[in-house]
CSV table of C-alpha atoms and ligand atoms in Angstrom, one decimal:
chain,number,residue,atom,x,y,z
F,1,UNK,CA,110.1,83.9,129.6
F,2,UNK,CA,111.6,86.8,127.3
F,3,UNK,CA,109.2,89.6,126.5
F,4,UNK,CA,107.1,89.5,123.8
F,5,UNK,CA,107.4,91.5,120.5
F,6,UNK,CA,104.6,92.5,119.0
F,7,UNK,CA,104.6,93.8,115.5
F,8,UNK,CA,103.6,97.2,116.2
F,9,UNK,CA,102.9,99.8,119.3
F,10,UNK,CA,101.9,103.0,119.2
F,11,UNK,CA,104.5,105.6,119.7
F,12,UNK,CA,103.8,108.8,121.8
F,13,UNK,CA,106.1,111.5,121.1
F,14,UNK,CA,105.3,113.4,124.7
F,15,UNK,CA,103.0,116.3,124.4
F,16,UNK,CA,100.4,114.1,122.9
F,17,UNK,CA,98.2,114.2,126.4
F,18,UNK,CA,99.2,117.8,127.2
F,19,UNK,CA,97.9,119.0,123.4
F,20,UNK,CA,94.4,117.2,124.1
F,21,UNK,CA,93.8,118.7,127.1
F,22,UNK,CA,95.0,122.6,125.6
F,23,UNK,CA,92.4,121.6,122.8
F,24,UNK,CA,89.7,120.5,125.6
F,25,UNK,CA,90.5,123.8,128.0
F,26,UNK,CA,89.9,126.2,124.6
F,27,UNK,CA,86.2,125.4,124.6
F,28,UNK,CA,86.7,124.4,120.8
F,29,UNK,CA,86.8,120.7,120.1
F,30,UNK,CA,84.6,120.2,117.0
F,31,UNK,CA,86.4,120.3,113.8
F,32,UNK,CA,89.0,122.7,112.0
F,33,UNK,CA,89.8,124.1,115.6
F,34,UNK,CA,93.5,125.6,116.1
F,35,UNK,CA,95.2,122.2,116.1
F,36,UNK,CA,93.4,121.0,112.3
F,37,UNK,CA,95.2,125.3,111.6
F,38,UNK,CA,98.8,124.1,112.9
F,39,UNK,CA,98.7,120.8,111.3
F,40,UNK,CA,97.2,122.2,107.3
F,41,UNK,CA,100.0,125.2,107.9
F,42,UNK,CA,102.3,122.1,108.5
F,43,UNK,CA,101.7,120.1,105.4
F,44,UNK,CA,100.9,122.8,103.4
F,45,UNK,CA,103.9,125.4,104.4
F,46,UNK,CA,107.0,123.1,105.7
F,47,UNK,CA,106.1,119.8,103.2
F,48,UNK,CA,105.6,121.0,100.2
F,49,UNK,CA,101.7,120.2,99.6
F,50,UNK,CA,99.1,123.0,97.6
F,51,UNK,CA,96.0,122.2,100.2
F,52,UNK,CA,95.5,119.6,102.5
F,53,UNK,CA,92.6,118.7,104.6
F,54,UNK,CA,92.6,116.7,107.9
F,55,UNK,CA,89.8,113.6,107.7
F,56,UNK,CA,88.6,111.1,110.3
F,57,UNK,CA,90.5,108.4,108.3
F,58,UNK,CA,92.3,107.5,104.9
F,59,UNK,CA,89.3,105.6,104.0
F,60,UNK,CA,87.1,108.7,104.5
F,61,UNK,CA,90.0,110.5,102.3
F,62,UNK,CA,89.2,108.4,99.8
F,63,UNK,CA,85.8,108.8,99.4
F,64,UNK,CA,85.8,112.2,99.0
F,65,UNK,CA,88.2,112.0,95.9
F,66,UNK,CA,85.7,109.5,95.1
F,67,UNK,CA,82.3,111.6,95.2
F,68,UNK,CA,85.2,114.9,93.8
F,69,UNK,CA,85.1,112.6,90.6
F,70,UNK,CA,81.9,112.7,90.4
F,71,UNK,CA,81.9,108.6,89.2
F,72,UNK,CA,79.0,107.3,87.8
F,73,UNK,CA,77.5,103.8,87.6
F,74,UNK,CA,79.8,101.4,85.4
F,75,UNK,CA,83.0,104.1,85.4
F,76,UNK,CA,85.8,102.2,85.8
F,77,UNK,CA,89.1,102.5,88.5
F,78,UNK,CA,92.0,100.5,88.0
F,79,UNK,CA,93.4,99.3,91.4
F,80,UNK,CA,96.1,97.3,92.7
F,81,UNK,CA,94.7,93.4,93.9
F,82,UNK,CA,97.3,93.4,96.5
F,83,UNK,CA,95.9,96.6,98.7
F,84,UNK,CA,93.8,97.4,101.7
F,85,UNK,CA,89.7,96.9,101.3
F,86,UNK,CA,89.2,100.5,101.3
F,87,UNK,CA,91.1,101.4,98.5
F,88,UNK,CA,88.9,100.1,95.6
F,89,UNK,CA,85.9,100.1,98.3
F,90,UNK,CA,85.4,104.0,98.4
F,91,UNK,CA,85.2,103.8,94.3
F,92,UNK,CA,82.5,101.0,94.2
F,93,UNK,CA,80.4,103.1,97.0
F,94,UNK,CA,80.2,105.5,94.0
F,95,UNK,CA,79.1,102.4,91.8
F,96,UNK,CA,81.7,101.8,90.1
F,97,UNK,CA,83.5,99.5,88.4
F,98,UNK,CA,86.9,97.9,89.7
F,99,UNK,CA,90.2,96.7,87.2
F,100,UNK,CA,92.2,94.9,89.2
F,101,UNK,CA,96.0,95.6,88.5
F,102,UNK,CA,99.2,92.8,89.4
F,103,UNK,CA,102.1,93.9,91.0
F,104,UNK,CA,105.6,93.9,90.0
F,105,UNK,CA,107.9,90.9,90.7
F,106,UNK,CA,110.2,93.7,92.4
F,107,UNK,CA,107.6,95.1,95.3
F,108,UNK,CA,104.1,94.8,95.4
F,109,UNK,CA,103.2,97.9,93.4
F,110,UNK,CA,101.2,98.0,90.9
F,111,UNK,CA,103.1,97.3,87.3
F,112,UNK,CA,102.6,99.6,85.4
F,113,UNK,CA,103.8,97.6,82.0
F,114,UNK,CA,99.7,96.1,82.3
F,115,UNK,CA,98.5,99.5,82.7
F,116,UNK,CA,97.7,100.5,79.0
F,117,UNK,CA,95.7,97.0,78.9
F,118,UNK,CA,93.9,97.8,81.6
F,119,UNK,CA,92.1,101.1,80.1
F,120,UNK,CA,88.6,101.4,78.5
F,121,UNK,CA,86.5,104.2,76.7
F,122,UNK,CA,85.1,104.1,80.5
F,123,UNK,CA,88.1,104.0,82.7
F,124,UNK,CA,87.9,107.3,84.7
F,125,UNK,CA,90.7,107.1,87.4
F,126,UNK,CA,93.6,105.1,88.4
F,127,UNK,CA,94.7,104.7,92.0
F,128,UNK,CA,98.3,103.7,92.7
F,129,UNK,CA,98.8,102.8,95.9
F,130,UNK,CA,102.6,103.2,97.5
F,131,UNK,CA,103.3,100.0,99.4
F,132,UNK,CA,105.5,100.1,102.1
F,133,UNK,CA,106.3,104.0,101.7
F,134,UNK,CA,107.8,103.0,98.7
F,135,UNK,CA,107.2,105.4,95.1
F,136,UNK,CA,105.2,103.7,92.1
F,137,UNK,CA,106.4,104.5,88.9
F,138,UNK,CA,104.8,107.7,88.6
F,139,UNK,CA,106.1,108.9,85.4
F,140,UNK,CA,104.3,106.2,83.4
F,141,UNK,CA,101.3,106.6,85.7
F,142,UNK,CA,100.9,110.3,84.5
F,143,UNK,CA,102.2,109.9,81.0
F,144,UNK,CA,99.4,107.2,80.7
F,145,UNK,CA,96.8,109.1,82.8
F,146,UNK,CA,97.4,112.4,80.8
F,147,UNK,CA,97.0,110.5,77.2
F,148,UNK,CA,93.7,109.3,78.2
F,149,UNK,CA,92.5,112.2,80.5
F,150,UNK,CA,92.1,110.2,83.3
F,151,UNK,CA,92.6,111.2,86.6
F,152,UNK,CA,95.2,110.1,89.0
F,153,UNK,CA,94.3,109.3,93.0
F,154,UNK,CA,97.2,108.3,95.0
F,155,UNK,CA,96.8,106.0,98.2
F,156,UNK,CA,99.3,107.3,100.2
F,157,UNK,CA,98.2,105.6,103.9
F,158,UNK,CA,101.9,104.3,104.1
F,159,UNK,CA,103.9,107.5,102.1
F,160,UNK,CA,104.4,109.9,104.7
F,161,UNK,CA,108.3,112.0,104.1
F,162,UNK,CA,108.6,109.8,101.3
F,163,UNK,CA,109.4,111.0,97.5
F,164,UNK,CA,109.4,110.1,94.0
F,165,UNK,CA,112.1,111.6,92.1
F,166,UNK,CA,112.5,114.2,95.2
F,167,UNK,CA,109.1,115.3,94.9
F,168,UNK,CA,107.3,114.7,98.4
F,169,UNK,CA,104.0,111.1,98.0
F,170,UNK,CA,100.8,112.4,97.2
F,171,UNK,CA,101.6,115.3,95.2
F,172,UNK,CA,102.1,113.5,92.1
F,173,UNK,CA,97.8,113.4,91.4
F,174,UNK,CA,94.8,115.2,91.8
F,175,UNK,CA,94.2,113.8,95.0
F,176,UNK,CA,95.8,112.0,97.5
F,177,UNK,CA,94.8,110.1,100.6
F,178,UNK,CA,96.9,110.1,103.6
F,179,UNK,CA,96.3,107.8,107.2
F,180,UNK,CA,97.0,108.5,110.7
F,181,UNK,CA,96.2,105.1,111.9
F,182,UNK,CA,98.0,103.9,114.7
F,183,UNK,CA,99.8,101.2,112.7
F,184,UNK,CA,101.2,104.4,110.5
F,185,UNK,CA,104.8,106.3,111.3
F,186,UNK,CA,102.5,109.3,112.0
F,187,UNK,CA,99.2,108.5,114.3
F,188,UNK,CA,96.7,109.7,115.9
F,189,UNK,CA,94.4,106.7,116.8
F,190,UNK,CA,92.4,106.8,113.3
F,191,UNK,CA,93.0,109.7,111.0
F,192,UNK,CA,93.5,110.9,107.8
F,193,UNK,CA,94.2,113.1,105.3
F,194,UNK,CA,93.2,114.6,102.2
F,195,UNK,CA,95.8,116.5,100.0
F,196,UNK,CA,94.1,118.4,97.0
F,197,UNK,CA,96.8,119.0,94.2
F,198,UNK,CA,94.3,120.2,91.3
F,199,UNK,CA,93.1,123.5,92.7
F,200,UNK,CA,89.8,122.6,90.5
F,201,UNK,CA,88.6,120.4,93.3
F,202,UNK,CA,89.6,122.5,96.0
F,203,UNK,CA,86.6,124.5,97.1
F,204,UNK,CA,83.8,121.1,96.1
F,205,UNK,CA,86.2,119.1,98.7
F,206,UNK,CA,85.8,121.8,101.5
F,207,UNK,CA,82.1,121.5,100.7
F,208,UNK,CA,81.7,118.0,100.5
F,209,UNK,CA,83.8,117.7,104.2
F,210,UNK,CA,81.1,119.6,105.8
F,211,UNK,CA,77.9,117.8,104.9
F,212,UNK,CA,77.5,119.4,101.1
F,213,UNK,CA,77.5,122.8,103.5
F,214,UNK,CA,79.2,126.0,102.5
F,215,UNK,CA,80.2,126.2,106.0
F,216,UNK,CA,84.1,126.8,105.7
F,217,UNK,CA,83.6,129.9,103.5
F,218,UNK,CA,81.1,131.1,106.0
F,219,UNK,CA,83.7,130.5,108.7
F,220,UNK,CA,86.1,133.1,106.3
F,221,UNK,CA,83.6,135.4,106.1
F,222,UNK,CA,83.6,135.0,102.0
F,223,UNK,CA,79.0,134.5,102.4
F,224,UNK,CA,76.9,135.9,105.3
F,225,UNK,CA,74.9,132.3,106.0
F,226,UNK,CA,75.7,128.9,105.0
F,227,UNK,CA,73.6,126.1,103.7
F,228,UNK,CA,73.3,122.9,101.9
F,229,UNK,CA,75.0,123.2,98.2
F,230,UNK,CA,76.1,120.0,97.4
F,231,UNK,CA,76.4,116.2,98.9
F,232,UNK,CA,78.6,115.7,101.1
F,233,UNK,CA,78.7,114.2,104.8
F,234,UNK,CA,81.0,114.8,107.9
F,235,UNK,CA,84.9,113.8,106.9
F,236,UNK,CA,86.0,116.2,109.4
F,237,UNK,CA,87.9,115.2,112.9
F,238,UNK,CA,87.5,116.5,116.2
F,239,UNK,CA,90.0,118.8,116.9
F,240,UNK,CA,90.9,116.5,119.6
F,241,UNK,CA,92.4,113.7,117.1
F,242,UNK,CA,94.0,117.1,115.6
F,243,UNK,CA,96.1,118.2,118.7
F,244,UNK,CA,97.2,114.0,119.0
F,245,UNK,CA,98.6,114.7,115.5
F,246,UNK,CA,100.1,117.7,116.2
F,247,UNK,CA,102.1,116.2,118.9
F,248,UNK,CA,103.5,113.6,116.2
F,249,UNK,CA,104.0,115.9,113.7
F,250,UNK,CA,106.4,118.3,116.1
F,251,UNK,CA,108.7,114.8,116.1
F,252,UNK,CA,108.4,113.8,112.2
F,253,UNK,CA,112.3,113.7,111.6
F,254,UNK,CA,112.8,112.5,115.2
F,255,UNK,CA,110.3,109.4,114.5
F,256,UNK,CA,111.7,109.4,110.5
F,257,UNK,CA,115.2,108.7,111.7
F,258,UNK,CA,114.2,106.0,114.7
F,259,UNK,CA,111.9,104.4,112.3
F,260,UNK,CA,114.6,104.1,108.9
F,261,UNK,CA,117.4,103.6,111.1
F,262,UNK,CA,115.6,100.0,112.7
F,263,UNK,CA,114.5,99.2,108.8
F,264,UNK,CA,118.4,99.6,108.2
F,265,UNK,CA,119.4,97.3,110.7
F,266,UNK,CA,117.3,94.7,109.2
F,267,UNK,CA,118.3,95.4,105.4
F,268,UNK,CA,121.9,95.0,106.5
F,269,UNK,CA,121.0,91.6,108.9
F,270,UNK,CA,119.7,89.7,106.1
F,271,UNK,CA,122.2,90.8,102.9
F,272,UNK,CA,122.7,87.0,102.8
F,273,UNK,CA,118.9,85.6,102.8
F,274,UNK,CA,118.2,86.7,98.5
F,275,UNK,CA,120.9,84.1,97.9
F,276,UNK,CA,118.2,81.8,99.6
F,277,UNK,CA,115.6,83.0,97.8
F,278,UNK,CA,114.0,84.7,100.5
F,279,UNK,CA,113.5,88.5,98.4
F,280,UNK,CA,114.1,91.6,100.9
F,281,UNK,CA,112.2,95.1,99.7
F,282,UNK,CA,113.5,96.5,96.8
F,283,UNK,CA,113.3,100.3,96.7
F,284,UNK,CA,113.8,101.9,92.4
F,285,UNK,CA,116.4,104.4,92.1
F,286,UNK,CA,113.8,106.8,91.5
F,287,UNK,CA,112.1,106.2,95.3
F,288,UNK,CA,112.9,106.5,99.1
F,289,UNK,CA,112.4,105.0,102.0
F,290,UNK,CA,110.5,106.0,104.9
F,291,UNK,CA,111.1,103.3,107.4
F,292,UNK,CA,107.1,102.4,107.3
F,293,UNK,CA,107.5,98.6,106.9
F,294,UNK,CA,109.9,95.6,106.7
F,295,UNK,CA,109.0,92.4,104.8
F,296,UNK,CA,110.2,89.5,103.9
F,297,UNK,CA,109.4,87.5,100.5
F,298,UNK,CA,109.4,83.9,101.5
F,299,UNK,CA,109.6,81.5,98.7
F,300,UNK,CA,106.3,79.5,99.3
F,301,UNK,CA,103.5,79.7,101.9
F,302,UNK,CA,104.4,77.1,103.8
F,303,UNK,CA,107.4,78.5,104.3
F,304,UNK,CA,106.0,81.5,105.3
F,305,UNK,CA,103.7,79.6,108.0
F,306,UNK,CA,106.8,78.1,109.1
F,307,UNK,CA,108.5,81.4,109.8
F,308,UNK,CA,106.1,82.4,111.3
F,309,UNK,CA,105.6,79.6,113.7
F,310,UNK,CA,109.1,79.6,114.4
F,311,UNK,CA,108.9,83.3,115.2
F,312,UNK,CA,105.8,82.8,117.4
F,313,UNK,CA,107.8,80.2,119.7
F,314,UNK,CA,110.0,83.2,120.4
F,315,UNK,CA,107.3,85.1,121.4
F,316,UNK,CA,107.7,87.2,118.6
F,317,UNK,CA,104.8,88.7,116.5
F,318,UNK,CA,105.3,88.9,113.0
F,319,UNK,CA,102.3,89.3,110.5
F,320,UNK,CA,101.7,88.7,107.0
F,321,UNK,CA,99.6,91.3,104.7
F,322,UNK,CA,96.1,91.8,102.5
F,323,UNK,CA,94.6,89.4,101.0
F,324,UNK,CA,94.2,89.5,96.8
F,325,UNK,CA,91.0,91.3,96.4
F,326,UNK,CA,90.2,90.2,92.8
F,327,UNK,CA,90.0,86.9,94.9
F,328,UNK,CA,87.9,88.3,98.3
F,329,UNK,CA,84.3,87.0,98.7
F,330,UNK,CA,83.0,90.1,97.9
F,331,UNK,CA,84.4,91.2,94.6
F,332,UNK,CA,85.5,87.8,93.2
F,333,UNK,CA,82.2,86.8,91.4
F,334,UNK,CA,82.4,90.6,89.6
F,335,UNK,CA,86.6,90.1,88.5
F,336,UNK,CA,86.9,89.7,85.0
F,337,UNK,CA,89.1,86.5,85.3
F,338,UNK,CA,92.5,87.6,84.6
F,339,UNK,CA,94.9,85.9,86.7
F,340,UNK,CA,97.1,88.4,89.2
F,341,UNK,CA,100.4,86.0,89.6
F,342,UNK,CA,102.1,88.7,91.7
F,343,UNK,CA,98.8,89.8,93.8
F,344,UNK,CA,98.9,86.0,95.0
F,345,UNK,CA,102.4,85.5,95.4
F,346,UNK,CA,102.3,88.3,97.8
F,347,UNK,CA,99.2,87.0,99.3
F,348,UNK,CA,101.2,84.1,100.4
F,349,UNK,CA,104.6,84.8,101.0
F,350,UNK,CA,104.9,88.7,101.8
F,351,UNK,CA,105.5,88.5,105.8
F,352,UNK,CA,106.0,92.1,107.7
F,353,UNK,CA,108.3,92.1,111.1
F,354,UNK,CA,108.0,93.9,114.3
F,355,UNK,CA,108.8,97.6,113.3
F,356,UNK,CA,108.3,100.1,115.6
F,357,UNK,CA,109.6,103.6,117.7
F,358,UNK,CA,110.2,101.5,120.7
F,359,UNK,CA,112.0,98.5,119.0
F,360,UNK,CA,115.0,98.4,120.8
F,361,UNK,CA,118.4,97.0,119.2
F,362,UNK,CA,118.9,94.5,121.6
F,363,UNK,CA,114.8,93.6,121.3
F,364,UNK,CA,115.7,93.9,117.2
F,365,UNK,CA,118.5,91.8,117.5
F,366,UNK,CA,116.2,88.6,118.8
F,367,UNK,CA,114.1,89.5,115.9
F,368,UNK,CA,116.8,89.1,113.8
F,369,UNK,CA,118.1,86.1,115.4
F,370,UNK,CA,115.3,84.2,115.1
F,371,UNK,CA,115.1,85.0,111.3
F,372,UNK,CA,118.4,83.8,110.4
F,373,UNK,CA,118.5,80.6,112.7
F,374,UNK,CA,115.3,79.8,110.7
F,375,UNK,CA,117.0,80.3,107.2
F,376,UNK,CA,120.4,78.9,108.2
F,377,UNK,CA,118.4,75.3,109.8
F,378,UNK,CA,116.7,74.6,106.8
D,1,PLP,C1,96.0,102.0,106.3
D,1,PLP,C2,95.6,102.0,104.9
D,1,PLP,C3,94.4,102.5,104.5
D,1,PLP,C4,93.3,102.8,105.5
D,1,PLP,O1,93.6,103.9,106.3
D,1,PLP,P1,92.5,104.3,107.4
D,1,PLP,O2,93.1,105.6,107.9
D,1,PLP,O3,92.5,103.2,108.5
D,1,PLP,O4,91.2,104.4,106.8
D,1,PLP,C5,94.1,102.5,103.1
D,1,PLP,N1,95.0,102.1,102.2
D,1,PLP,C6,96.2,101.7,102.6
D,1,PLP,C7,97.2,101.3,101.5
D,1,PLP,C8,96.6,101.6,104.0
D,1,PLP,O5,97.8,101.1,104.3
């Protein structure tokens, strides 16, 4: 029987092991340790980001923009349907109020034609998130988000050494959450990231990272004892999961250019499949691509099933995506009713294939296979 292909595996770079055990050996493996140094002096001085700070996950990221917003009760976040649970989730742990946003017909990204609709007197932020790596029309995200003073958190799990208009994902808000999750280009088991891009939040974020402590200017020497100033609770990693990262980070372009050439292969496979109706990702003149993810846009779910099935039989593992969240069990009672077309079409027909470091051309080349015999039997 041919191997299987799953639809992702971790990728080690080399040094990952070898970093830990340097971390373990310098008898300093709690947080901000040498590694969490290298890796802020690595956004912050070779990527082009104001101040970053290393978290125990996107999720945890997000969070802390939330409580840096200070949100009350009944403030309302406009958020893409089509998304991850944590992305709206960190907002309503603040009690707030979620406006579910559609998605284009072109990608899954929020459309920002509905945005202006979507805005009350108590609309306080609005969180684009980039889908597949791929840039939301910021422009019109900031021109609206100016007008009305609200602010402007990116979700930028999947943006990693992607750009909008040549300017680098998540520096384009106040805040922006990145992940290190080990289905991400960059990993280190779970991870995260917070990048601060209004310097007014910068100091309330070290704060709130450290337990609503002062801790991080005691550490600089800038007060002689620390203590509780704020809330807050601990959003910082080990500086084990830090030296992991590292390790990735040393081999960015190296995984970059594995990880965009693979998603090439595919664009190029299936020129002939939108003449089917089957919709391939469609990246805006003002975006890039970072090689995070390849999908398909089947026409119908049962297609979709049947792809997938068909896949399956080749031991092949691909995977569809979220689920609408104006529609999930938990928020649907609380949605104001509006019908997200897009958010549902994606629900049902977005399928992601096998994309990964490893992914061989010749192991590609049965993924692609299988694809096309599918499309050209039907
Ligand atoms: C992966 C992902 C998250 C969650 O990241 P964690 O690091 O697992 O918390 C949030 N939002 C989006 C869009 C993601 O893809």
């Amino acid at each position: 029987m041919l191997p299987a292909i799953p639809f992702n595996k971790p990728y080690l770079s080399g040094p990952e092991t070898r970093y830990i055990e340097e971390a373990v050996r310098s008898g300093k493996i709690s947080g901000d340790g040498l590694f969490t140094k290298r890796c802020h002096q690595f956004f912050e001085q070779q990527l082009g980001f104001q101040k970053v700070l290393l978290t125990t996950s996107c999720t945890d990221a997000l969070e802390m923009a939330a409580i840096l917003l200070d949100l009350q009760p009944g403030d309302e976040v406009i958020v893409p349907s089509y998304t991850f649970v944590s992305t709206p989730n960190a907002f309503v742990l603040r009690g707030a109020k979620i406006m579910f946003a559609d998605s284009t017909a072109q990608n899954p990204n929020l459309d920002t034609a509905l945005l202006e609709s979507l805005i009350t007197s108590r609309t306080r932020a609005i969180v684009p998130v980039h889908y597949a790596g791929i840039a939301c029309d910021m422009d019109t995200i900031q021109e609206v988000a100016s007008r009305h003073g609200i602010a402007i958190v990116e979700d930028a799990a999947q943006a990693i050494d992607s750009y909008y208009k040549g300017k680098p994902l998540g520096t384009l808000s106040d805040l922006a959450a990145f992940s290190f999750h080990e289905t991400k280009n960059i990993i280190s088991g779970e991870g995260g990231m917070l990048a601060i891009n209004n310097t007014k939040y910068a100091q309330r974020a070290e704060i709130i990272r450290e337990k609503g402590t002062n801790r991080s200017s005691f550490f600089r020497g800038e007060v002689d004892k620390y203590g509780w100033v704020d809330i807050g609770s601990s959003f910082l990693p080990s500086d084990i999961i830090a030296a992991f990262l590292w390790a990735q980070l040393e081999h960015l372009d190296d995984i970059q250019t594995q990880r965009k050439a693979i998603w090439t292969r595919y664009f190029k496979a299936f020129s002939a499949l939108p003449a089917q109706g089957v919709a391939l990702p469609v990246i805006p003149a003002y975006a890039t691509n970072n090689g995070h993810m390849f999908y398909l846009v089947t026409r119908s779910l049962a297609e979709r099933s049947a792809l997938i099935d068909h896949l399956k039989q080749q031991q092949i593992l691909p995977v569809f995506h979220y689920l609408s969240l104006h529609k999930s069990p938990f928020y649907a009672a609380q949605h104001d009713g509006r019908e997200l077309h897009w958010a549902d079409h994606y629900t049902d027909c977005l399928v992601r294939l096998p994309l990964y470091y490893e992914l061989t051309p010749e192991l590609q080349q049965r993924v692609i296979d299988g694809v096309l015999e599918f499309y050209v039997k039907r």
